XYZ file of C-alpha atoms in Angstrom:
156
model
C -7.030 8.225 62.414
C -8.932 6.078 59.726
C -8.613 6.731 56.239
C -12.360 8.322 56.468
C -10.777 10.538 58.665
C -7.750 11.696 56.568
C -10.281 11.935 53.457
C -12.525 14.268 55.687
C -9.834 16.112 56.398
C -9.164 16.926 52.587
C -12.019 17.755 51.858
C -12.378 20.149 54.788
C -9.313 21.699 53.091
C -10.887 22.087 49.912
C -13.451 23.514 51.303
C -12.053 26.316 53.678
C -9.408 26.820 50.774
C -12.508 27.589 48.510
C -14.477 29.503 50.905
C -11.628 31.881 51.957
C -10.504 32.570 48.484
C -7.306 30.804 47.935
C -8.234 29.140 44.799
C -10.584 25.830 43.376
C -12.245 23.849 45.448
C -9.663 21.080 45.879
C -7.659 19.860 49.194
C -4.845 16.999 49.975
C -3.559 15.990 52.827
C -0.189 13.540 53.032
C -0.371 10.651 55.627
C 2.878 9.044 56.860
C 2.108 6.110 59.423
C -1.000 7.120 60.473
C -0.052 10.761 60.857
C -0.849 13.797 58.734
C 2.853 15.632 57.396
C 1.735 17.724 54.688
C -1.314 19.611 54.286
C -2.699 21.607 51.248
C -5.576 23.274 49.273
C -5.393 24.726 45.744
C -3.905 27.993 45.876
C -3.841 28.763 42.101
C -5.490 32.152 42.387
C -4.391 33.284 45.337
C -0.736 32.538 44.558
C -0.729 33.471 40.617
C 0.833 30.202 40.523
C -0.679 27.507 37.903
C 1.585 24.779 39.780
C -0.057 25.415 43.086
C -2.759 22.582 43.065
C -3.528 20.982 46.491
C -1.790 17.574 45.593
C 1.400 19.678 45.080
C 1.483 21.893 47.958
C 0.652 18.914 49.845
C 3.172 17.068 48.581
C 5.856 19.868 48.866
C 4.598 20.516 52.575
C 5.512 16.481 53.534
C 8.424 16.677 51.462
C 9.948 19.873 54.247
C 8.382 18.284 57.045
C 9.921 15.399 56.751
C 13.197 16.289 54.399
C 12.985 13.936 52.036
C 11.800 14.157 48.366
C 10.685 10.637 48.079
C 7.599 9.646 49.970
C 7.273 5.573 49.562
C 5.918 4.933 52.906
C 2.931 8.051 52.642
C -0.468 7.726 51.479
C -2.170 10.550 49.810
C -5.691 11.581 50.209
C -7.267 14.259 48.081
C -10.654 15.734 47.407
C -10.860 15.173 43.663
C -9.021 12.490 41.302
C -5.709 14.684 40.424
C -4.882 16.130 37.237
C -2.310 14.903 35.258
C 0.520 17.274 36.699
C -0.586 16.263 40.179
C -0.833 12.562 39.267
C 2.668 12.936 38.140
C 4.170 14.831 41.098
C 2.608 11.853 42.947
C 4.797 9.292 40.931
C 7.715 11.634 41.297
C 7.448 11.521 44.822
C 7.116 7.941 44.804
C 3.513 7.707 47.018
C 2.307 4.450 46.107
C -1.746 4.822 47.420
C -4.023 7.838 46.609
C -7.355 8.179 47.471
C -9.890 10.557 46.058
C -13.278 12.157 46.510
C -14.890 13.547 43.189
C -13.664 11.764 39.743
C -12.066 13.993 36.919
C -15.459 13.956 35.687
C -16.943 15.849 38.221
C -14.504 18.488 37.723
C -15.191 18.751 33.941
C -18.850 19.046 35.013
C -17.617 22.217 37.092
C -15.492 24.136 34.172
C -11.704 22.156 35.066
C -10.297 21.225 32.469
C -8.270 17.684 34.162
C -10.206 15.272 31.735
C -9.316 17.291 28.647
C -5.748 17.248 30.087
C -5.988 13.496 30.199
C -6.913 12.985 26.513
C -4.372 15.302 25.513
C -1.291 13.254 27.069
C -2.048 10.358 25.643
C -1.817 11.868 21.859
C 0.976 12.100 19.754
C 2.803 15.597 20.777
C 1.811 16.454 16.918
C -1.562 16.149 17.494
C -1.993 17.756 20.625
C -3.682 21.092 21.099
C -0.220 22.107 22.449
C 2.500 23.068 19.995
C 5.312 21.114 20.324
C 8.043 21.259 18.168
C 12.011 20.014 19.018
C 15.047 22.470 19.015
C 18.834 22.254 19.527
C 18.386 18.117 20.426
C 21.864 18.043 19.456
C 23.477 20.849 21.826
C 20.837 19.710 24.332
C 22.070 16.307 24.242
C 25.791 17.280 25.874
C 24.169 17.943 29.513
C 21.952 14.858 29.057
C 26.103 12.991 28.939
C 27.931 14.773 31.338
C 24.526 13.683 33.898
C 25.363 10.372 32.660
C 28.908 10.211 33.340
C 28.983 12.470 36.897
C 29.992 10.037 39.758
C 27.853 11.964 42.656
C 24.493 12.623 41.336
C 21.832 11.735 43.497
C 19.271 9.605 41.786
C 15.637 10.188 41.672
């Protein structure tokens, strides 16, 4: 398939995802050598489940298919510029292309909220709209060193 192709695909996602009630109009699809392993649309809604953008279920979809929770040899194609959660489940999973349809833009122009998101990260947490306040950093601290001393953790 050509990237056109795998770009169609998410947006034919969105789409039917939209139409059929599962949630905003927003679709992903995962591509590992040419092949699609994860599919997803935004299931917010649908799934009372704030987490459950496209690029995530996407993403957690390749992730089973293929048991792995690193995806550095997938491309990821999605129907709208992701959010900042999405854009950091992408890093977490280690995908390092993603194309997009609509901009973050064009979802502010439609009542999401991704571009207000985006200004809000890169704040101070004091000034954010978002309380933030520390607690406990000192008990919290003690599972922080016994991660850094345990022989058999699996790094991600």
């Amino acid at each position: 398939m050509r990237q056109e192709n795998f770009m169609r695909e998410a947006i034919k996602l969105a789409d039917e995802g939209m139409r059929d009630g599962h949630g905003g109009p927003f679709g992903c699809v995962v591509v590992r050598r040419g092949e699609i392993v994860g599919r997803g649309n935004n299931r917010v809604t649908s799934a009372n489940d704030p987490t459950a953008h496209a690029e995530v279920t996407a993403i957690r979809a390749a992730c089973a298919q293929l048991k792995t929770f690193q995806l550095t040899d997938c491309e990821l194609y999605t129907s709208c510029e992701p959010c900042p959660m999405c854009l950091s489940a992408i890093y977490w999973a280690r995908i390092p292309t993603v194309f997009y349809g609509n901009t973050r833009t064009d979802a502010a122009a439609i009542g999401f909220d991704d571009d207000f998101i985006y200004q809000q990260v890169a704040l101070a947490p004091e000034q954010r709209a978002l309380k933030m306040q520390p607690l406990l950093p000192s008990e919290a601290i003690a599972t922080f060193k016994a991660w850094a001393a345990k022989s058999d953790k699996v790094r991600y």
